[in-house]
Coordinates of C-alpha atoms (C1' of nucleotides) in Angstrom, one line a residue:
Chain A
X1 CA -60.8 36.2 -16.1
X2 CA -60.4 37.4 -19.6
X3 CA -62.9 39.5 -21.5
X4 CA -63.2 39.5 -25.3
X5 CA -64.4 42.5 -27.2
X6 CA -63.5 44.0 -30.6
X7 CA -66.1 42.5 -33.0
X8 CA -68.0 40.0 -30.9
X9 CA -69.3 38.4 -34.1
X10 CA -66.0 38.1 -36.1
X11 CA -66.6 34.4 -36.5
X12 CA -70.1 35.0 -38.0
X13 CA -68.8 37.7 -40.2
X14 CA -66.1 35.4 -41.6
X15 CA -68.7 32.6 -42.2
X16 CA -71.0 35.0 -44.0
X17 CA -68.2 36.2 -46.2
X18 CA -67.2 32.6 -46.9
X19 CA -70.7 31.7 -47.9
X20 CA -70.8 34.5 -50.5
X21 CA -67.3 33.9 -51.8
X22 CA -67.6 30.2 -52.0
X23 CA -71.0 30.5 -53.7
X24 CA -69.7 33.0 -56.3
X25 CA -66.3 31.5 -57.1
X26 CA -66.7 27.8 -56.1
X27 CA -65.3 26.4 -52.9
X28 CA -62.1 25.0 -54.4
X29 CA -61.3 28.0 -56.5
X30 CA -62.2 30.5 -53.9
X31 CA -59.2 31.6 -51.7
X32 CA -59.0 32.3 -48.0
X33 CA -57.7 35.7 -49.0
X34 CA -60.9 36.5 -50.9
X35 CA -62.9 35.5 -47.8
X36 CA -60.8 37.6 -45.6
X37 CA -61.1 40.6 -47.9
X38 CA -64.9 40.3 -48.0
X39 CA -64.9 40.1 -44.2
X40 CA -62.6 43.1 -43.9
X41 CA -59.7 41.3 -42.2
X42 CA -56.4 40.0 -43.2
X43 CA -56.0 36.5 -44.7
X44 CA -54.0 34.9 -41.8
X45 CA -56.6 36.1 -39.3
X46 CA -59.1 33.7 -40.7
X47 CA -57.0 30.9 -39.3
X48 CA -57.5 32.1 -35.8
X49 CA -61.1 31.1 -36.1
X50 CA -60.9 28.1 -38.4
X51 CA -58.0 25.7 -38.4
X52 CA -58.5 24.8 -42.1
X53 CA -60.5 26.0 -45.1
X54 CA -62.6 22.9 -44.9
X55 CA -63.6 23.8 -41.3
X56 CA -64.8 27.0 -42.6
X57 CA -66.9 25.3 -45.4
X58 CA -68.3 22.9 -42.8
X59 CA -69.5 25.8 -40.6
X60 CA -70.9 27.7 -43.6
X61 CA -73.0 24.6 -44.5
X62 CA -74.2 24.2 -41.0
X63 CA -75.4 27.7 -40.9
X64 CA -77.1 27.2 -44.2
X65 CA -78.9 24.0 -43.1
X66 CA -79.9 25.6 -39.8
X67 CA -81.6 28.4 -41.6
X68 CA -83.4 25.9 -43.9
X69 CA -84.7 23.9 -41.0
X70 CA -85.8 27.1 -39.2
X71 CA -87.7 28.3 -42.2
X72 CA -89.6 25.1 -42.6
X73 CA -90.2 24.7 -38.9
X74 CA -91.7 28.2 -38.8
X75 CA -94.2 27.2 -41.4
X76 CA -95.0 23.8 -39.9
X77 CA -95.7 25.3 -36.5
X78 CA -98.0 28.0 -37.8
X79 CA -99.6 26.9 -41.1
X80 CA -103.1 25.5 -41.3
X81 CA -103.4 22.1 -42.9
X82 CA -104.9 23.1 -46.3
X83 CA -102.2 25.6 -46.9
X84 CA -99.3 23.7 -45.5
X85 CA -97.6 22.6 -48.8
X86 CA -98.2 26.0 -50.4
X87 CA -96.7 27.8 -47.5
X88 CA -93.7 25.5 -47.4
X89 CA -93.1 26.3 -51.0
X90 CA -93.4 30.0 -50.2
X91 CA -90.9 29.7 -47.4
X92 CA -88.4 28.0 -49.7
X93 CA -88.9 30.6 -52.4
X94 CA -88.2 33.3 -49.8
X95 CA -85.2 31.5 -48.6
X96 CA -83.8 31.3 -52.1
X97 CA -84.3 35.0 -52.6
X98 CA -83.0 36.1 -49.3
X99 CA -80.1 33.7 -49.0
X100 CA -79.3 32.8 -52.5
X101 CA -75.6 32.1 -51.7
X102 CA -76.4 29.6 -49.0
X103 CA -78.5 27.6 -51.5
X104 CA -75.8 27.8 -54.1
X105 CA -73.3 26.5 -51.6
X106 CA -75.6 23.6 -50.7
X107 CA -75.8 22.8 -54.4
X108 CA -72.1 22.8 -54.7
X109 CA -71.6 20.7 -51.7
X110 CA -73.8 17.9 -53.1
X111 CA -70.8 16.8 -55.2
X112 CA -68.0 17.4 -52.8
X113 CA -66.6 14.0 -51.9
X114 CA -64.9 14.8 -48.6
X115 CA -66.5 12.5 -46.0
X116 CA -67.1 15.3 -43.5
X117 CA -68.9 17.5 -46.0
X118 CA -70.9 14.6 -47.5
X119 CA -72.0 13.8 -43.9
X120 CA -73.3 17.2 -43.3
X121 CA -75.2 17.2 -46.6
X122 CA -76.7 13.8 -45.9
X123 CA -77.8 14.9 -42.5
X124 CA -79.3 18.1 -43.9
X125 CA -81.4 16.3 -46.5
X126 CA -82.4 13.6 -44.0
X127 CA -83.6 16.1 -41.5
X128 CA -85.4 18.2 -44.1
X129 CA -87.2 15.2 -45.4
X130 CA -88.2 14.1 -41.9
X131 CA -89.4 17.6 -41.1
X132 CA -91.7 17.8 -44.2
X133 CA -92.9 14.2 -44.1
X134 CA -93.8 14.3 -40.4
X135 CA -95.7 17.5 -41.0
X136 CA -97.6 16.0 -44.0
X137 CA -98.5 13.0 -41.9
X138 CA -99.7 15.1 -39.0
X139 CA -101.7 17.2 -41.4
X140 CA -103.5 14.1 -42.6
X141 CA -102.3 14.6 -46.2
X142 CA -102.8 11.6 -48.5
X143 CA -99.7 9.8 -49.7
X144 CA -97.4 11.8 -47.5
X145 CA -94.2 10.0 -48.7
X146 CA -95.1 10.7 -52.3
X147 CA -96.0 14.3 -51.6
X148 CA -92.7 14.7 -49.7
X149 CA -90.7 13.3 -52.6
X150 CA -92.5 15.7 -55.0
X151 CA -91.9 18.6 -52.7
X152 CA -88.2 17.9 -52.4
X153 CA -87.9 17.2 -56.1
X154 CA -89.5 20.6 -57.0
X155 CA -87.0 22.2 -54.6
X156 CA -84.1 20.7 -56.4
X157 CA -85.4 21.8 -59.8
X158 CA -86.0 25.2 -58.3
X159 CA -82.3 25.3 -57.3
X160 CA -81.2 24.5 -60.8
X161 CA -83.6 27.1 -62.3
X162 CA -82.1 29.7 -60.0
X163 CA -78.5 28.8 -60.4
X164 CA -78.6 28.8 -64.2
X165 CA -81.1 31.7 -64.4
X166 CA -83.6 29.5 -66.3
X167 CA -87.0 30.6 -64.9
X168 CA -88.8 28.7 -67.7
X169 CA -87.8 25.5 -66.0
X170 CA -90.4 26.2 -63.3
X171 CA -93.2 27.2 -65.6
X172 CA -96.1 24.7 -65.4
X173 CA -99.3 26.3 -66.6
X174 CA -100.6 24.8 -69.8
X175 CA -102.8 27.1 -71.9
Chain B
X1 CA -51.1 14.8 -97.4
X2 CA -50.5 13.8 -93.8
X3 CA -52.0 10.7 -92.2
X4 CA -52.6 10.4 -88.5
X5 CA -52.5 7.1 -86.6
X6 CA -51.3 6.1 -83.2
X7 CA -54.5 6.2 -81.1
X8 CA -57.2 7.5 -83.4
X9 CA -59.3 8.3 -80.4
X10 CA -56.8 9.9 -78.1
X11 CA -59.1 12.9 -77.8
X12 CA -62.0 10.8 -76.7
X13 CA -59.8 8.9 -74.2
X14 CA -58.7 12.2 -72.7
X15 CA -62.3 13.4 -72.4
X16 CA -63.4 10.1 -70.8
X17 CA -60.6 10.4 -68.3
X18 CA -61.5 14.0 -67.6
X19 CA -65.1 13.1 -66.9
X20 CA -64.1 10.6 -64.3
X21 CA -61.4 12.7 -62.7
X22 CA -63.5 15.9 -62.6
X23 CA -66.5 14.0 -61.2
X24 CA -64.4 12.3 -58.5
X25 CA -62.3 15.2 -57.4
X26 CA -64.2 18.2 -58.5
X27 CA -63.2 20.2 -61.6
X28 CA -61.3 23.0 -59.8
X29 CA -59.4 20.7 -57.5
X30 CA -58.7 18.1 -60.2
X31 CA -55.4 18.5 -62.0
X32 CA -54.5 18.0 -65.7
X33 CA -51.8 15.6 -64.5
X34 CA -54.5 13.4 -62.9
X35 CA -56.5 13.4 -66.1
X36 CA -53.4 12.6 -68.1
X37 CA -52.5 9.8 -65.8
X38 CA -56.0 8.3 -66.1
X39 CA -55.7 8.5 -69.9
X40 CA -52.2 7.0 -69.8
X41 CA -50.4 9.9 -71.3
X42 CA -48.1 12.7 -70.0
X43 CA -49.6 15.9 -68.6
X44 CA -48.3 18.3 -71.3
X45 CA -49.8 16.1 -74.0
X46 CA -53.3 17.0 -72.9
X47 CA -52.6 20.5 -74.2
X48 CA -52.1 19.2 -77.7
X49 CA -55.8 18.5 -77.8
X50 CA -57.2 21.1 -75.5
X51 CA -55.8 24.6 -75.3
X52 CA -57.0 25.1 -71.7
X53 CA -58.5 23.0 -68.9
X54 CA -61.8 24.8 -69.4
X55 CA -61.9 23.7 -73.0
X56 CA -61.6 20.1 -71.7
X57 CA -64.4 20.7 -69.3
X58 CA -66.6 22.2 -72.0
X59 CA -66.0 19.1 -74.2
X60 CA -66.7 16.7 -71.3
X61 CA -70.0 18.4 -70.7
X62 CA -71.0 18.4 -74.4
X63 CA -70.3 14.6 -74.5
X64 CA -72.4 14.2 -71.4
X65 CA -75.4 16.2 -72.7
X66 CA -75.2 14.5 -76.1
X67 CA -75.5 11.1 -74.3
X68 CA -78.5 12.4 -72.3
X69 CA -80.3 13.7 -75.4
X70 CA -79.6 10.4 -77.3
X71 CA -81.0 8.3 -74.4
X72 CA -84.2 10.3 -74.3
X73 CA -84.6 10.4 -78.1
X74 CA -84.2 6.7 -78.2
X75 CA -87.2 6.2 -75.9
X76 CA -89.3 8.9 -77.5
X77 CA -88.9 7.4 -81.0
X78 CA -89.8 3.9 -79.9
X79 CA -92.0 4.0 -76.8
X80 CA -95.8 3.6 -76.9
X81 CA -97.8 6.5 -75.4
X82 CA -99.0 4.8 -72.2
X83 CA -95.5 3.8 -71.2
X84 CA -93.7 6.9 -72.4
X85 CA -93.0 8.5 -69.0
X86 CA -92.2 5.3 -67.4
X87 CA -89.7 4.5 -70.1
X88 CA -88.1 7.9 -69.9
X89 CA -87.6 7.4 -66.2
X90 CA -86.1 4.0 -67.0
X91 CA -83.7 5.5 -69.5
X92 CA -82.5 8.1 -67.1
X93 CA -82.0 5.5 -64.4
X94 CA -79.9 3.5 -66.8
X95 CA -77.9 6.6 -67.8
X96 CA -77.2 7.3 -64.1
X97 CA -76.0 3.7 -63.6
X98 CA -73.9 3.5 -66.7
X99 CA -72.5 7.0 -66.8
X100 CA -72.6 8.1 -63.2
X101 CA -69.6 10.4 -63.6
X102 CA -71.2 12.3 -66.5
X103 CA -74.2 13.0 -64.3
X104 CA -72.0 14.0 -61.4
X105 CA -70.2 16.4 -63.7
X106 CA -73.4 18.0 -64.8
X107 CA -74.4 18.5 -61.2
X108 CA -71.1 20.2 -60.5
X109 CA -71.4 22.4 -63.6
X110 CA -74.7 23.8 -62.4
X111 CA -72.9 26.0 -60.0
X112 CA -69.9 26.9 -62.2
X113 CA -70.2 30.6 -63.1
X114 CA -67.9 30.7 -66.1
X115 CA -70.2 32.1 -68.9
X116 CA -69.1 29.4 -71.4
X117 CA -69.9 26.6 -69.0
X118 CA -73.2 28.2 -67.8
X119 CA -74.2 28.5 -71.5
X120 CA -73.6 24.8 -72.2
X121 CA -75.6 23.9 -69.1
X122 CA -78.5 26.2 -70.0
X123 CA -78.7 24.8 -73.5
X124 CA -78.6 21.3 -72.1
X125 CA -81.5 21.8 -69.8
X126 CA -83.5 23.8 -72.4
X127 CA -83.0 21.0 -75.0
X128 CA -83.9 18.3 -72.5
X129 CA -87.0 20.1 -71.5
X130 CA -88.1 20.7 -75.1
X131 CA -87.5 17.0 -76.0
X132 CA -89.6 15.7 -73.1
X133 CA -92.4 18.3 -73.4
X134 CA -92.8 17.9 -77.1
X135 CA -93.0 14.1 -76.6
X136 CA -95.6 14.5 -73.9
X137 CA -97.6 16.8 -76.2
X138 CA -97.4 14.5 -79.2
X139 CA -98.4 11.6 -76.9
X140 CA -101.5 13.5 -75.9
X141 CA -100.7 13.5 -72.3
X142 CA -102.7 15.9 -70.1
X143 CA -101.0 18.9 -68.6
X144 CA -97.8 18.3 -70.5
X145 CA -96.0 21.3 -69.1
X146 CA -96.8 20.2 -65.5
X147 CA -95.8 16.6 -66.3
X148 CA -92.5 17.8 -67.8
X149 CA -91.7 19.9 -64.7
X150 CA -92.4 16.9 -62.4
X151 CA -90.3 14.7 -64.6
X152 CA -87.3 17.0 -64.6
X153 CA -87.8 17.7 -60.8
X154 CA -87.7 14.0 -60.1
X155 CA -84.5 13.7 -62.2
X156 CA -82.8 16.4 -60.1
X157 CA -83.8 14.7 -56.8
X158 CA -82.6 11.5 -58.2
X159 CA -79.2 13.1 -58.9
X160 CA -79.0 14.3 -55.3
X161 CA -80.0 10.8 -54.0
X162 CA -77.2 9.2 -56.1
X163 CA -74.5 11.8 -55.3
X164 CA -75.0 11.6 -51.6
X165 CA -75.9 7.9 -51.5
X166 CA -79.2 8.6 -50.0
X167 CA -81.6 6.1 -51.7
X168 CA -84.3 6.8 -49.1
X169 CA -84.7 10.2 -50.8
X170 CA -86.4 8.4 -53.7
X171 CA -88.7 6.2 -51.7
X172 CA -92.4 7.1 -52.2
X173 CA -94.5 4.1 -51.4
X174 CA -96.7 4.7 -48.3
X175 CA -97.8 1.7 -46.4
Chain C
dA1 C1' -32.3 5.9 -96.5
dT2 C1' -33.5 10.5 -95.8
dC3 C1' -36.3 14.0 -94.8
dA4 C1' -40.7 15.7 -92.9
dT5 C1' -44.4 15.1 -90.2
dT6 C1' -46.6 13.4 -86.2
dT7 C1' -46.6 11.5 -81.5
dG8 C1' -45.1 12.0 -77.4
dT9 C1' -42.2 13.3 -73.1
dA10 C1' -39.0 15.7 -69.5
dA11 C1' -38.0 19.7 -67.6
dT12 C1' -39.3 24.0 -66.3
dT13 C1' -41.8 28.3 -65.1
dG14 C1' -44.6 31.7 -63.3
dA15 C1' -48.4 32.2 -60.6
dT16 C1' -51.2 30.9 -56.8
dC17 C1' -52.6 29.5 -52.3
dG18 C1' -53.2 27.4 -47.6
dA19 C1' -51.0 27.7 -43.6
dT20 C1' -47.3 29.3 -40.3
dC21 C1' -44.4 32.5 -37.9
dA22 C1' -42.9 36.5 -35.9
dC23 C1' -44.3 40.6 -34.7
dT24 C1' -47.2 45.0 -33.2
dA25 C1' -51.2 47.4 -31.4
dA26 C1' -54.8 47.5 -28.6
dT27 C1' -57.3 46.4 -24.4
dC28 C1' -57.9 44.6 -19.9
dT29 C1' -56.5 43.7 -15.0
dA30 C1' -54.6 44.7 -10.6
Chain D
dT1 C1' -49.1 52.4 -15.1
dA2 C1' -47.0 48.0 -15.4
dG3 C1' -47.8 43.6 -17.0
dA4 C1' -50.4 40.4 -19.3
dT5 C1' -53.6 38.9 -22.5
dT6 C1' -56.1 39.6 -26.8
dA7 C1' -56.8 41.3 -31.6
dG8 C1' -54.8 41.7 -35.6
dT9 C1' -51.2 42.0 -39.5
dG10 C1' -46.9 41.5 -42.8
dA11 C1' -43.8 38.5 -44.5
dT12 C1' -42.9 34.2 -46.0
dC13 C1' -42.8 29.3 -47.2
dG14 C1' -43.6 24.9 -49.1
dA15 C1' -46.5 22.9 -52.2
dT16 C1' -49.2 22.7 -56.2
dC17 C1' -50.6 23.4 -60.8
dA18 C1' -51.7 25.1 -65.7
dA19 C1' -49.3 26.0 -69.4
dT20 C1' -44.8 26.4 -72.3
dT21 C1' -40.6 25.0 -74.2
dA22 C1' -37.4 22.3 -76.0
dC23 C1' -36.6 18.0 -77.3
dA24 C1' -36.8 12.8 -78.8
dA25 C1' -38.8 8.9 -81.0
dA26 C1' -41.7 6.9 -84.2
dT27 C1' -43.9 6.9 -88.6
dG28 C1' -44.7 8.0 -93.4
dA29 C1' -43.6 9.4 -98.1
dT30 C1' -40.4 9.6 -102.0

DNA sequence: ATCATTTGTAATTGATCGATCACTAATCTA
DNA sequence: TAGATTAGTGATCGATCAATTACAAATGAT
């Protein structure tokens, strides 16, 4: 039997590098050489782990959605009803601060037409929506579907505000 | 004095073609040859009107934002107060149906880091926000800043719903 | 009708990039 | 320590693309 060693998490390192490079430069303009450089390996070595650049994008998006689900699930399992929505917003804010690149990548991927990528994005949004809506229903919140829509909508505007560095887009206190 | 002729709107034709091709394929992956083909001209001829591909993108975005402003202004100048928000939503829905590609291009451009493009996007969002908020204030609507945020947020989610073909994302009627 | 301007294209170029191939260095097994 | 497997790289290649150049055809003015 064979034993692997070296960097046991090479694959994860490459994915992390890809998330950053894709987010900064744009998936199509970003090169596999940039990703490799960021991961501290040579460009051809990337292809030992991912057959194509698109495979790498798909995995980067999966990682990003998994983190999103986990963040929301953590809140849903622990938060008390009256603070549920507030804490979900808090969790997303923290996600955006700690994993900005993953959110920027999700934003990009919304307009990528490749069926495989579009499928991942659709599933990501569907699952997020289900997670939040079920939690609102279980918490006995009124108009759960409406509240879920508003929650997701604020999230999308929050993304725009972050990506374009336009914090005023999220101001809502009237004097 | 020289007189021009041929197609007096060649430039507009190229921009229209660019909006579609960029929206379908993604700006970075789209080629100037595709844009030229869509416009019915040769690839080098594009560069008689736009010095660089980025110039073409900038103009495409300007056209798209101008149309957005015009759509909202039309409603604001004519709508009666109680129906203002409803009609603004209607105007945006129509814009998305009639000029889907322009909206998809705006979505894409949210994550393009080139300073010139980011500047156009920032200005577009700032102006849209000002337009809507001032209209809400003039209409005497309560919490105008909050209502403006919710309006813009719904617009962003609506974009996602359209781009990913996920109509359920905009459902909000509870049974 | 000729000359100048404008409209447009074919051909090309220099750069870039994803992916492959051929190879070496390190590590493991027996 | 020999042999085999694994980890990793340099070199390269075919394709692609934005942009330039050098032209040709049409149009307009005199």
